[in-house]
């Protein structure tokens, strides 16, 4: 495959680690909850219908190409602007809209790595994100601490979307910030109560937020 053809097919996916298939040295990182963000090359499937399949990009392959993995990652993000998405926005009681995003071709869950572009808005504090299926994600911009009140509802919505879906992902909750996802370590205790185990970076952001 010529480099220009290969680079045009670069994309990002979120993959369940239990499914395997990433190889020993993928260009990827662990986002928590048993999931990884992974650099892939799209490949036309030989299966009937011509759907796409993904081939993981290995670190050693990038080295053989003489390519910087970070540059390949950024090219993948740029390529993903061409993917067709269905974006629905729902009013909430915390003053910001909750967005549900689905793909109409290539699976959309990897688009959660570029939430700002997908939603068309600046997210200085990031967003709360769930990844219920291979073809969907839910995002809620963080403008105040009140955004945390939506976590139980987002988890419950994710669980509903996972039921019966052929490619369920996770009911975990993530923080999107500057092109990266990390687990917020959420455990739902009841319909309204939950606990979190989060990073120092998230705590620093949280401490800077207004209460209302």
Short mmCIF file of C-alpha atoms in Angstrom, two decimals:
data_model
loop_
_atom_site.label_atom_id
_atom_site.label_comp_id
_atom_site.label_asym_id
_atom_site.label_seq_id
_atom_site.Cartn_x
_atom_site.Cartn_y
_atom_site.Cartn_z
CA UNK A 1 0.00 0.00 0.00
CA UNK A 2 1.41 3.37 -1.01
CA UNK A 3 2.03 5.78 1.90
CA UNK A 4 -0.46 8.35 0.63
CA UNK A 5 -3.16 5.68 0.31
CA UNK A 6 -2.36 4.25 3.73
CA UNK A 7 -2.38 7.65 5.43
CA UNK A 8 -5.75 8.51 3.88
CA UNK A 9 -7.22 5.41 5.54
CA UNK A 10 -5.92 6.08 9.06
CA UNK A 11 -8.56 6.29 11.76
CA UNK A 12 -9.04 5.84 15.51
CA UNK A 13 -11.22 3.33 17.30
CA UNK A 14 -12.05 2.43 20.88
CA UNK A 15 -11.48 -1.28 21.44
CA UNK A 16 -12.33 -3.65 24.28
CA UNK A 17 -9.10 -5.17 25.56
CA UNK A 18 -10.83 -8.49 26.25
CA UNK A 19 -11.47 -8.87 22.52
CA UNK A 20 -7.73 -9.07 21.81
CA UNK A 21 -6.33 -8.53 18.34
CA UNK A 22 -4.27 -5.43 19.17
CA UNK A 23 -0.90 -7.17 18.95
CA UNK A 24 2.11 -6.69 21.24
CA UNK A 25 2.99 -3.08 20.40
CA UNK A 26 -0.04 -1.18 19.07
CA UNK A 27 -0.11 2.58 18.69
CA UNK A 28 -2.69 2.87 21.45
CA UNK A 29 -3.29 3.92 25.04
CA UNK A 30 -5.39 2.57 27.89
CA UNK A 31 -8.38 4.82 28.70
CA UNK A 32 -9.58 2.65 31.58
CA UNK A 33 -12.64 0.43 32.07
CA UNK A 34 -10.97 -2.26 29.96
CA UNK A 35 -10.87 -0.06 26.84
CA UNK A 36 -8.09 1.28 24.63
CA UNK A 37 -7.90 4.07 22.07
CA UNK A 38 -6.23 2.55 19.01
CA UNK A 39 -4.74 3.80 15.73
CA UNK A 40 -5.93 1.71 12.78
CA UNK A 41 -5.93 1.58 9.00
CA UNK A 42 -9.34 1.04 7.42
CA UNK A 43 -9.52 -1.92 5.07
CA UNK A 44 -12.30 -2.95 2.74
CA UNK A 45 -13.86 -6.18 3.96
CA UNK A 46 -14.24 -9.10 1.59
CA UNK A 47 -17.50 -9.90 3.30
CA UNK A 48 -20.74 -9.33 1.48
CA UNK A 49 -21.80 -5.70 1.76
CA UNK A 50 -18.30 -4.25 1.62
CA UNK A 51 -18.20 -3.08 5.22
CA UNK A 52 -14.96 -1.77 6.68
CA UNK A 53 -12.55 -3.64 8.90
CA UNK A 54 -9.72 -2.16 10.95
CA UNK A 55 -6.07 -3.21 11.00
CA UNK A 56 -4.17 -2.07 14.08
CA UNK A 57 -1.08 0.05 13.43
CA UNK A 58 1.89 -1.36 15.36
CA UNK A 59 4.72 0.74 16.77
CA UNK A 60 7.26 -1.31 14.82
CA UNK A 61 5.28 -0.79 11.60
CA UNK A 62 5.29 2.98 12.11
CA UNK A 63 9.06 2.79 12.61
CA UNK A 64 9.45 0.82 9.37
CA UNK A 65 7.41 3.48 7.60
CA UNK A 66 9.71 6.17 9.01
CA UNK A 67 6.62 7.81 10.48
CA UNK A 68 6.11 9.44 13.86
CA UNK A 69 3.20 7.73 15.69
CA UNK A 70 2.01 11.08 17.01
CA UNK A 71 1.82 12.49 13.48
CA UNK A 72 -0.08 9.41 12.30
CA UNK A 73 -2.52 9.87 15.21
CA UNK A 74 -3.14 13.48 14.21
CA UNK A 75 -3.65 12.46 10.57
CA UNK A 76 -6.24 9.92 11.74
CA UNK A 77 -8.10 12.62 13.67
CA UNK A 78 -8.10 14.82 10.57
CA UNK A 79 -9.40 11.94 8.41
CA UNK A 80 -12.28 11.38 10.84
CA UNK A 81 -13.75 14.77 9.93
CA UNK A 82 -15.05 13.09 6.77
CA UNK A 83 -17.11 10.48 8.63
CA UNK A 84 -20.86 10.97 8.57
CA UNK A 85 -22.46 11.38 11.99
CA UNK A 86 -25.95 11.70 13.40
CA UNK A 87 -25.89 14.10 16.38
CA UNK A 88 -28.89 14.58 18.65
CA UNK A 89 -29.00 17.13 21.47
CA UNK A 90 -31.23 16.84 24.54
CA UNK A 91 -32.03 19.45 27.16
CA UNK A 92 -30.98 18.67 30.73
CA UNK A 93 -31.59 20.18 34.15
CA UNK A 94 -27.95 21.29 34.52
CA UNK A 95 -28.01 24.07 31.93
CA UNK A 96 -26.17 22.30 29.08
CA UNK A 97 -27.33 19.89 26.40
CA UNK A 98 -26.48 16.20 26.41
CA UNK A 99 -25.41 14.94 22.99
CA UNK A 100 -25.90 11.44 21.61
CA UNK A 101 -23.72 10.70 18.58
CA UNK A 102 -24.10 7.77 16.15
CA UNK A 103 -22.26 6.90 12.97
CA UNK A 104 -23.95 6.29 9.64
CA UNK A 105 -21.06 4.29 8.16
CA UNK A 106 -17.80 3.71 10.00
CA UNK A 107 -18.43 3.01 13.75
CA UNK A 108 -18.64 6.29 15.63
CA UNK A 109 -17.27 5.51 19.09
CA UNK A 110 -13.76 6.66 18.10
CA UNK A 111 -15.20 10.12 17.41
CA UNK A 112 -15.27 10.55 21.21
CA UNK A 113 -11.57 11.37 20.85
CA UNK A 114 -12.51 14.60 19.04
CA UNK A 115 -15.60 15.72 20.96
CA UNK A 116 -14.92 19.44 20.54
CA UNK A 117 -14.91 19.21 16.75
CA UNK A 118 -17.91 16.88 16.68
CA UNK A 119 -20.00 19.21 18.85
CA UNK A 120 -18.57 22.34 17.26
CA UNK A 121 -17.83 24.04 20.56
CA UNK A 122 -14.88 24.86 22.79
CA UNK A 123 -14.59 22.65 25.87
CA UNK A 124 -12.07 24.32 28.22
CA UNK A 125 -13.15 22.01 31.05
CA UNK A 126 -13.72 19.00 28.84
CA UNK A 127 -16.81 16.82 28.77
CA UNK A 128 -18.30 13.84 30.56
CA UNK A 129 -18.46 10.97 28.07
CA UNK A 130 -19.90 7.46 27.98
CA UNK A 131 -19.17 4.85 25.31
CA UNK A 132 -22.12 2.44 25.29
CA UNK A 133 -21.66 0.83 21.88
CA UNK A 134 -19.21 0.57 19.02
CA UNK A 135 -21.32 3.03 17.04
CA UNK A 136 -22.28 5.61 19.66
CA UNK A 137 -21.15 7.87 22.44
CA UNK A 138 -22.81 10.33 24.80
CA UNK A 139 -21.19 13.65 25.73
CA UNK A 140 -22.08 16.38 28.21
CA UNK A 141 -19.95 19.56 28.25
CA UNK A 142 -18.66 20.51 31.70
CA UNK A 143 -19.48 24.11 32.60
CA UNK A 144 -20.02 23.74 36.34
CA UNK A 145 -20.00 21.08 39.05
CA UNK A 146 -23.68 20.55 38.34
CA UNK A 147 -22.65 18.53 35.28
CA UNK A 148 -21.71 15.70 37.65
CA UNK A 149 -25.38 15.39 38.61
CA UNK A 150 -26.02 13.94 35.14
CA UNK A 151 -23.69 10.98 35.63
CA UNK A 152 -26.31 8.51 36.95
CA UNK A 153 -28.64 9.32 34.06
CA UNK A 154 -25.82 8.95 31.52
CA UNK A 155 -24.87 5.56 32.97
CA UNK A 156 -28.48 4.37 32.91
CA UNK A 157 -28.91 5.61 29.33
CA UNK A 158 -25.73 3.81 28.31
CA UNK A 159 -26.96 0.57 29.84
CA UNK A 160 -30.19 0.86 27.88
CA UNK A 161 -28.29 1.41 24.64
CA UNK A 162 -26.07 -1.59 25.36
CA UNK A 163 -29.01 -3.97 25.73
CA UNK A 164 -29.40 -6.04 22.61
CA UNK A 165 -26.71 -4.13 20.71
CA UNK A 166 -24.45 -6.41 18.65
CA UNK A 167 -21.35 -4.45 19.71
CA UNK A 168 -21.76 -3.24 23.32
CA UNK A 169 -18.79 -1.37 24.80
CA UNK A 170 -19.01 -0.09 28.38
CA UNK A 171 -21.20 1.66 30.92
CA UNK A 172 -18.09 3.37 32.31
CA UNK A 173 -17.81 7.15 32.54
CA UNK A 174 -14.89 9.07 31.04
CA UNK A 175 -13.50 12.58 31.04
CA UNK A 176 -12.68 14.01 27.62
CA UNK A 177 -10.02 16.72 27.69
CA UNK A 178 -7.80 18.02 24.88
CA UNK A 179 -8.21 15.03 22.62
CA UNK A 180 -7.82 12.35 25.28
CA UNK A 181 -10.15 10.17 27.33
CA UNK A 182 -9.58 8.91 30.86
CA UNK A 183 -11.80 6.95 33.21
CA UNK A 184 -13.51 8.88 36.01
CA UNK A 185 -13.74 5.67 38.04
CA UNK A 186 -17.50 5.98 38.55
CA UNK A 187 -19.40 3.40 40.59
CA UNK A 188 -23.16 3.85 40.61
CA UNK A 189 -24.59 3.21 44.09
CA UNK A 190 -28.20 4.07 43.31
CA UNK A 191 -30.27 5.98 40.77
CA UNK A 192 -28.90 9.24 42.19
CA UNK A 193 -25.76 8.34 44.17
CA UNK A 194 -22.31 7.43 42.89
CA UNK A 195 -18.64 7.48 43.82
CA UNK A 196 -15.63 8.46 41.69
CA UNK A 197 -11.91 7.69 41.55
CA UNK A 198 -10.32 10.32 39.34
CA UNK A 199 -6.92 11.70 38.41
CA UNK A 200 -5.19 14.69 39.94
CA UNK A 201 -5.65 16.55 36.66
CA UNK A 202 -9.41 16.03 36.81
CA UNK A 203 -9.50 17.14 40.46
CA UNK A 204 -7.61 20.31 39.57
CA UNK A 205 -10.16 21.08 36.85
CA UNK A 206 -13.05 20.25 39.19
CA UNK A 207 -11.73 22.53 41.93
CA UNK A 208 -11.65 25.43 39.46
CA UNK A 209 -15.34 25.09 38.53
CA UNK A 210 -18.18 27.24 39.84
CA UNK A 211 -20.69 25.41 42.02
CA UNK A 212 -23.76 26.40 39.99
#
